[in-house]
């Protein structure tokens, strides 16, 4: 198995773990809240309005595994199921992205990632 496939498998596992954590921490949340939180990290794409270097930095900050894990830990420390669930959904978002082959961005452009180029091959 290639390194890319290992990272995609890791992403799928972390996506499932994040969804499980969110489900256990906030089972009463409605579907619209789940979807809004799940897709919120994609707002970091707006960083590309400032150019590819800043865009990559902003996008990557929103797509690091460490930040949602820290949010979940903060939730545990504060006894906040909302923070735990939010971190779980954030982790799930990143995992889904990685499983689909969307990696951290390179400063050369939005389609250039650590998992390879995304989009059309032509």
PDB file of C-alpha atoms in Angstrom:
ATOM      1  CA  UNK A   1       0.000   0.000   0.000  1.00  0.00           C
ATOM      2  CA  UNK A   2       1.326   3.467  -0.864  1.00  0.00           C
ATOM      3  CA  UNK A   3       1.866   6.237   1.686  1.00  0.00           C
ATOM      4  CA  UNK A   4      -1.065   8.124   0.137  1.00  0.00           C
ATOM      5  CA  UNK A   5      -3.385   5.147   0.682  1.00  0.00           C
ATOM      6  CA  UNK A   6      -2.180   4.774   4.269  1.00  0.00           C
ATOM      7  CA  UNK A   7      -2.982   8.434   4.901  1.00  0.00           C
ATOM      8  CA  UNK A   8      -6.388   8.045   3.278  1.00  0.00           C
ATOM      9  CA  UNK A   9      -7.122   4.997   5.454  1.00  0.00           C
ATOM     10  CA  UNK A  10      -5.990   6.947   8.523  1.00  0.00           C
ATOM     11  CA  UNK A  11      -8.318   9.776   7.520  1.00  0.00           C
ATOM     12  CA  UNK A  12     -11.263   7.397   7.205  1.00  0.00           C
ATOM     13  CA  UNK A  13     -10.563   5.978  10.656  1.00  0.00           C
ATOM     14  CA  UNK A  14     -10.310   9.418  12.221  1.00  0.00           C
ATOM     15  CA  UNK A  15     -13.516  10.501  10.465  1.00  0.00           C
ATOM     16  CA  UNK A  16     -15.358   7.574  12.014  1.00  0.00           C
ATOM     17  CA  UNK A  17     -13.823   8.279  15.424  1.00  0.00           C
ATOM     18  CA  UNK A  18     -14.815  11.937  15.222  1.00  0.00           C
ATOM     19  CA  UNK A  19     -18.395  11.072  14.294  1.00  0.00           C
ATOM     20  CA  UNK A  20     -18.556   8.581  17.163  1.00  0.00           C
ATOM     21  CA  UNK A  21     -17.256  11.144  19.660  1.00  0.00           C
ATOM     22  CA  UNK A  22     -19.734  13.746  18.403  1.00  0.00           C
ATOM     23  CA  UNK A  23     -22.599  11.278  18.565  1.00  0.00           C
ATOM     24  CA  UNK A  24     -21.777  10.266  22.111  1.00  0.00           C
ATOM     25  CA  UNK A  25     -21.182  13.813  23.345  1.00  0.00           C
ATOM     26  CA  UNK A  26     -24.173  15.572  21.755  1.00  0.00           C
ATOM     27  CA  UNK A  27     -26.770  13.038  20.621  1.00  0.00           C
ATOM     28  CA  UNK A  28     -29.583  15.623  20.793  1.00  0.00           C
ATOM     29  CA  UNK A  29     -28.181  17.958  18.157  1.00  0.00           C
ATOM     30  CA  UNK A  30     -30.263  18.277  15.006  1.00  0.00           C
ATOM     31  CA  UNK A  31     -28.996  17.326  11.565  1.00  0.00           C
ATOM     32  CA  UNK A  32     -28.653  20.956  10.450  1.00  0.00           C
ATOM     33  CA  UNK A  33     -26.359  21.757  13.378  1.00  0.00           C
ATOM     34  CA  UNK A  34     -24.252  18.686  12.630  1.00  0.00           C
ATOM     35  CA  UNK A  35     -23.945  19.644   8.957  1.00  0.00           C
ATOM     36  CA  UNK A  36     -23.118  23.273   9.722  1.00  0.00           C
ATOM     37  CA  UNK A  37     -20.336  22.305  12.129  1.00  0.00           C
ATOM     38  CA  UNK A  38     -19.119  19.491   9.881  1.00  0.00           C
ATOM     39  CA  UNK A  39     -18.652  21.822   6.897  1.00  0.00           C
ATOM     40  CA  UNK A  40     -17.496  24.926   8.827  1.00  0.00           C
ATOM     41  CA  UNK A  41     -13.761  24.152   8.363  1.00  0.00           C
ATOM     42  CA  UNK A  42     -14.195  24.715   4.625  1.00  0.00           C
ATOM     43  CA  UNK A  43     -14.687  28.408   5.380  1.00  0.00           C
ATOM     44  CA  UNK A  44     -10.891  28.487   5.668  1.00  0.00           C
ATOM     45  CA  UNK A  45     -10.841  28.427   1.851  1.00  0.00           C
ATOM     46  CA  UNK A  46     -11.676  32.126   2.080  1.00  0.00           C
ATOM     47  CA  UNK A  47      -8.023  32.639   3.000  1.00  0.00           C
ATOM     48  CA  UNK A  48      -7.271  32.182  -0.689  1.00  0.00           C
ATOM     49  CA  UNK A  49      -8.789  35.617  -1.279  1.00  0.00           C
ATOM     50  CA  UNK A  50      -5.478  36.925   0.121  1.00  0.00           C
ATOM     51  CA  UNK A  51      -3.424  34.773  -2.275  1.00  0.00           C
ATOM     52  CA  UNK A  52      -2.120  31.216  -2.424  1.00  0.00           C
ATOM     53  CA  UNK A  53       0.500  31.473   0.352  1.00  0.00           C
ATOM     54  CA  UNK A  54      -1.835  32.946   2.947  1.00  0.00           C
ATOM     55  CA  UNK A  55      -4.683  30.782   1.672  1.00  0.00           C
ATOM     56  CA  UNK A  56      -2.638  27.617   2.171  1.00  0.00           C
ATOM     57  CA  UNK A  57      -1.634  28.707   5.674  1.00  0.00           C
ATOM     58  CA  UNK A  58      -5.208  29.548   6.736  1.00  0.00           C
ATOM     59  CA  UNK A  59      -6.633  26.403   5.128  1.00  0.00           C
ATOM     60  CA  UNK A  60      -3.990  24.185   6.716  1.00  0.00           C
ATOM     61  CA  UNK A  61      -4.576  25.683  10.174  1.00  0.00           C
ATOM     62  CA  UNK A  62      -8.210  24.663   9.871  1.00  0.00           C
ATOM     63  CA  UNK A  63      -7.295  21.188   8.650  1.00  0.00           C
ATOM     64  CA  UNK A  64      -4.736  20.009  11.224  1.00  0.00           C
ATOM     65  CA  UNK A  65      -5.741  17.013  13.322  1.00  0.00           C
ATOM     66  CA  UNK A  66      -4.232  18.561  16.462  1.00  0.00           C
ATOM     67  CA  UNK A  67      -6.655  21.486  16.770  1.00  0.00           C
ATOM     68  CA  UNK A  68      -9.901  19.498  17.020  1.00  0.00           C
ATOM     69  CA  UNK A  69      -8.204  17.080  19.414  1.00  0.00           C
ATOM     70  CA  UNK A  70      -7.218  20.045  21.597  1.00  0.00           C
ATOM     71  CA  UNK A  71     -10.796  21.353  21.390  1.00  0.00           C
ATOM     72  CA  UNK A  72     -12.114  17.986  22.554  1.00  0.00           C
ATOM     73  CA  UNK A  73      -9.579  17.946  25.413  1.00  0.00           C
ATOM     74  CA  UNK A  74     -10.654  21.453  26.410  1.00  0.00           C
ATOM     75  CA  UNK A  75     -14.244  20.239  26.357  1.00  0.00           C
ATOM     76  CA  UNK A  76     -13.355  17.391  28.700  1.00  0.00           C
ATOM     77  CA  UNK A  77     -11.487  19.771  31.014  1.00  0.00           C
ATOM     78  CA  UNK A  78     -14.410  22.206  31.109  1.00  0.00           C
ATOM     79  CA  UNK A  79     -17.112  19.560  31.142  1.00  0.00           C
ATOM     80  CA  UNK A  80     -18.540  20.919  27.886  1.00  0.00           C
ATOM     81  CA  UNK A  81     -20.182  18.308  25.683  1.00  0.00           C
ATOM     82  CA  UNK A  82     -20.660  21.001  23.017  1.00  0.00           C
ATOM     83  CA  UNK A  83     -16.888  21.533  22.728  1.00  0.00           C
ATOM     84  CA  UNK A  84     -16.275  17.787  22.708  1.00  0.00           C
ATOM     85  CA  UNK A  85     -18.873  17.229  19.986  1.00  0.00           C
ATOM     86  CA  UNK A  86     -17.693  20.236  17.974  1.00  0.00           C
ATOM     87  CA  UNK A  87     -14.139  18.914  18.083  1.00  0.00           C
ATOM     88  CA  UNK A  88     -15.377  15.483  17.029  1.00  0.00           C
ATOM     89  CA  UNK A  89     -17.192  16.913  14.007  1.00  0.00           C
ATOM     90  CA  UNK A  90     -14.165  19.029  13.111  1.00  0.00           C
ATOM     91  CA  UNK A  91     -11.971  15.924  13.327  1.00  0.00           C
ATOM     92  CA  UNK A  92     -14.492  14.043  11.178  1.00  0.00           C
ATOM     93  CA  UNK A  93     -14.361  16.783   8.538  1.00  0.00           C
ATOM     94  CA  UNK A  94     -10.588  16.589   8.306  1.00  0.00           C
ATOM     95  CA  UNK A  95     -10.672  12.793   8.214  1.00  0.00           C
ATOM     96  CA  UNK A  96     -13.255  12.793   5.416  1.00  0.00           C
ATOM     97  CA  UNK A  97     -11.123  15.231   3.433  1.00  0.00           C
ATOM     98  CA  UNK A  98      -8.028  13.043   3.850  1.00  0.00           C
ATOM     99  CA  UNK A  99      -9.941   9.858   3.010  1.00  0.00           C
ATOM    100  CA  UNK A 100     -11.099  11.496  -0.235  1.00  0.00           C
ATOM    101  CA  UNK A 101      -7.527  12.508  -1.074  1.00  0.00           C
ATOM    102  CA  UNK A 102      -7.749  16.183  -0.155  1.00  0.00           C
ATOM    103  CA  UNK A 103      -4.567  16.952   1.691  1.00  0.00           C
ATOM    104  CA  UNK A 104      -2.916  19.926   3.290  1.00  0.00           C
ATOM    105  CA  UNK A 105      -2.357  22.683   0.758  1.00  0.00           C
ATOM    106  CA  UNK A 106       0.969  23.701  -0.688  1.00  0.00           C
ATOM    107  CA  UNK A 107       1.669  27.418  -1.233  1.00  0.00           C
ATOM    108  CA  UNK A 108       1.877  26.881  -5.002  1.00  0.00           C
ATOM    109  CA  UNK A 109      -1.906  26.643  -5.380  1.00  0.00           C
ATOM    110  CA  UNK A 110      -5.171  25.266  -4.012  1.00  0.00           C
ATOM    111  CA  UNK A 111      -4.998  22.058  -6.045  1.00  0.00           C
ATOM    112  CA  UNK A 112      -1.478  21.211  -4.876  1.00  0.00           C
ATOM    113  CA  UNK A 113      -1.579  19.119  -1.680  1.00  0.00           C
ATOM    114  CA  UNK A 114       0.682  16.873   0.348  1.00  0.00           C
ATOM    115  CA  UNK A 115      -1.337  13.944  -1.048  1.00  0.00           C
ATOM    116  CA  UNK A 116      -0.793  15.051  -4.638  1.00  0.00           C
ATOM    117  CA  UNK A 117      -2.619  17.259  -7.094  1.00  0.00           C
ATOM    118  CA  UNK A 118      -6.423  17.269  -6.892  1.00  0.00           C
ATOM    119  CA  UNK A 119      -8.820  17.865  -9.743  1.00  0.00           C
ATOM    120  CA  UNK A 120      -8.638  17.112 -13.436  1.00  0.00           C
ATOM    121  CA  UNK A 121      -5.526  15.357 -14.687  1.00  0.00           C
ATOM    122  CA  UNK A 122      -5.754  16.959 -18.118  1.00  0.00           C
TER     123      UNK A 122
END
